[in-house]
Amino acid sequence: MIGRRDLAKEVAAEIEMDAQIIQNLFSLLLDKMIEHLQNGEEIHFKSFGSFLLVEKEGGIRDPETDEEEIKRERSLVFVPGSKLKDAALNKASV
């Protein structure tokens, strides 16, 4: 597994920048993604994938009263793009 620090170091070395700057950029990017998702917006990165909030509805029945309670639950879903999926499965290079 690779973490944010290690990934930032790799990117920083490749573009000859300070790793701390790259880490700060990662943090800012994640903060902005969270902000947009909280506002109900989908996030799409062409060739990489999409992040979206999906609202699921489920019913729960109270066995004593036989009343049904509708429970709504939000889930974060990542849908990988075909290029990422193919590369991850070694079908193609990125």
C-alpha atoms as a printed R data frame, in Angstrom:
   type eleno elety resid chain resno       x      y       z
1  ATOM     1    CA   MET     A     1   0.000  0.000   0.000
2  ATOM     2    CA   ILE     A     2   1.189  3.511  -0.724
3  ATOM     3    CA   GLY     A     3   0.201  6.490   1.374
4  ATOM     4    CA   ARG     A     4  -0.199 10.178   0.655
5  ATOM     5    CA   ARG     A     5   3.335 11.038   1.835
6  ATOM     6    CA   ASP     A     6   5.000  8.429  -0.345
7  ATOM     7    CA   LEU     A     7   2.905  9.398  -3.337
8  ATOM     8    CA   ALA     A     8   3.733 13.075  -2.756
9  ATOM     9    CA   LYS     A     9   7.451 12.220  -2.605
10 ATOM    10    CA   GLU     A    10   7.245 10.345  -5.910
11 ATOM    11    CA   VAL     A    11   5.387 13.190  -7.625
12 ATOM    12    CA   ALA     A    12   7.732 15.794  -6.120
13 ATOM    13    CA   ALA     A    13  10.813 13.922  -7.327
14 ATOM    14    CA   GLU     A    14   9.391 13.545 -10.815
15 ATOM    15    CA   ILE     A    15   8.585 17.243 -11.221
16 ATOM    16    CA   GLU     A    16  11.451 18.478  -9.032
17 ATOM    17    CA   MET     A    17   9.346 20.195  -6.378
18 ATOM    18    CA   ASP     A    18   9.280 20.096  -2.598
19 ATOM    19    CA   ALA     A    19   7.290 17.112  -1.295
20 ATOM    20    CA   GLN     A    20   5.589 19.296   1.335
21 ATOM    21    CA   ILE     A    21   4.131 21.512  -1.400
22 ATOM    22    CA   ILE     A    22   2.726 18.445  -3.142
23 ATOM    23    CA   GLN     A    23   1.264 17.164   0.147
24 ATOM    24    CA   ASN     A    24  -0.399 20.547   0.679
25 ATOM    25    CA   LEU     A    25  -1.839 20.381  -2.843
26 ATOM    26    CA   PHE     A    26  -3.187 16.878  -2.155
27 ATOM    27    CA   SER     A    27  -4.822 18.126   1.059
28 ATOM    28    CA   LEU     A    28  -6.370 21.104  -0.710
29 ATOM    29    CA   LEU     A    29  -7.641 18.876  -3.519
30 ATOM    30    CA   LEU     A    30  -9.236 16.459  -1.047
31 ATOM    31    CA   ASP     A    31 -10.799 19.329   0.925
32 ATOM    32    CA   LYS     A    32 -12.330 20.757  -2.258
33 ATOM    33    CA   MET     A    33 -13.597 17.341  -3.331
34 ATOM    34    CA   ILE     A    34 -15.281 16.878   0.058
35 ATOM    35    CA   GLU     A    35 -16.810 20.350  -0.180
36 ATOM    36    CA   HIS     A    36 -18.322 19.650  -3.604
37 ATOM    37    CA   LEU     A    37 -19.581 16.203  -2.598
38 ATOM    38    CA   GLN     A    38 -21.236 17.695   0.502
39 ATOM    39    CA   ASN     A    39 -23.008 20.126  -1.837
40 ATOM    40    CA   GLY     A    40 -24.401 17.166  -3.775
41 ATOM    41    CA   GLU     A    41 -22.130 17.591  -6.788
42 ATOM    42    CA   GLU     A    42 -20.546 14.707  -8.668
43 ATOM    43    CA   ILE     A    43 -16.819 14.785  -9.373
44 ATOM    44    CA   HIS     A    44 -15.561 13.437 -12.693
45 ATOM    45    CA   PHE     A    45 -11.941 12.906 -13.707
46 ATOM    46    CA   LYS     A    46 -11.808 11.818 -17.325
47 ATOM    47    CA   SER     A    47 -10.031  8.458 -17.700
48 ATOM    48    CA   PHE     A    48  -9.710  8.124 -13.908
49 ATOM    49    CA   GLY     A    49 -13.252  7.861 -12.615
50 ATOM    50    CA   SER     A    50 -16.153  9.530 -10.858
51 ATOM    51    CA   PHE     A    51 -17.113 10.145  -7.245
52 ATOM    52    CA   LEU     A    52 -20.795 10.469  -6.478
53 ATOM    53    CA   LEU     A    53 -23.200 10.338  -3.579
54 ATOM    54    CA   VAL     A    54 -25.967  7.792  -3.921
55 ATOM    55    CA   GLU     A    55 -29.035  7.864  -1.731
56 ATOM    56    CA   LYS     A    56 -30.275  4.422  -0.840
57 ATOM    57    CA   GLU     A    57 -33.704  3.804   0.576
58 ATOM    58    CA   GLY     A    58 -34.462  0.835   2.744
59 ATOM    59    CA   GLY     A    59 -37.446 -0.258   4.716
60 ATOM    60    CA   ILE     A    60 -37.375 -1.538   8.275
61 ATOM    61    CA   ARG     A    61 -40.450 -3.152   9.798
62 ATOM    62    CA   ASP     A    62 -41.134 -2.941  13.526
63 ATOM    63    CA   PRO     A    63 -42.222 -6.494  14.465
64 ATOM    64    CA   GLU     A    64 -44.328 -5.293  17.417
65 ATOM    65    CA   THR     A    65 -46.397 -2.659  15.593
66 ATOM    66    CA   ASP     A    66 -45.909 -3.958  12.047
67 ATOM    67    CA   GLU     A    67 -45.160 -0.366  10.985
68 ATOM    68    CA   GLU     A    68 -42.624  0.160   8.266
69 ATOM    69    CA   GLU     A    69 -40.005  2.845   8.706
70 ATOM    70    CA   ILE     A    70 -38.269  4.179   5.610
71 ATOM    71    CA   LYS     A    71 -34.604  4.774   6.229
72 ATOM    72    CA   ARG     A    72 -32.554  6.799   3.776
73 ATOM    73    CA   GLU     A    73 -28.829  6.375   3.687
74 ATOM    74    CA   ARG     A    74 -26.231  8.202   1.636
75 ATOM    75    CA   SER     A    75 -23.190  6.352   0.340
76 ATOM    76    CA   LEU     A    76 -20.117  7.597  -1.465
77 ATOM    77    CA   VAL     A    77 -19.464  5.631  -4.629
78 ATOM    78    CA   PHE     A    78 -16.367  5.612  -6.823
79 ATOM    79    CA   VAL     A    79 -16.852  4.423 -10.384
80 ATOM    80    CA   PRO     A    80 -13.495  3.817 -12.070
81 ATOM    81    CA   GLY     A    81 -13.010  5.057 -15.604
82 ATOM    82    CA   SER     A    82 -12.256  2.507 -18.299
83 ATOM    83    CA   LYS     A    83  -8.650  3.653 -18.705
84 ATOM    84    CA   LEU     A    84  -7.945  3.270 -14.967
85 ATOM    85    CA   LYS     A    85  -9.768 -0.053 -14.807
86 ATOM    86    CA   ASP     A    86  -7.880 -1.435 -17.808
87 ATOM    87    CA   ALA     A    87  -4.517 -0.229 -16.481
88 ATOM    88    CA   ALA     A    88  -5.198 -1.662 -13.012
89 ATOM    89    CA   LEU     A    89  -6.077 -5.000 -14.573
90 ATOM    90    CA   ASN     A    90  -2.920 -4.853 -16.751
91 ATOM    91    CA   LYS     A    91  -4.917 -4.606 -19.952
92 ATOM    92    CA   ALA     A    92  -3.336 -1.329 -21.030
93 ATOM    93    CA   SER     A    93  -0.807  1.216 -19.888
94 ATOM    94    CA   VAL     A    94  -1.769  4.648 -18.588
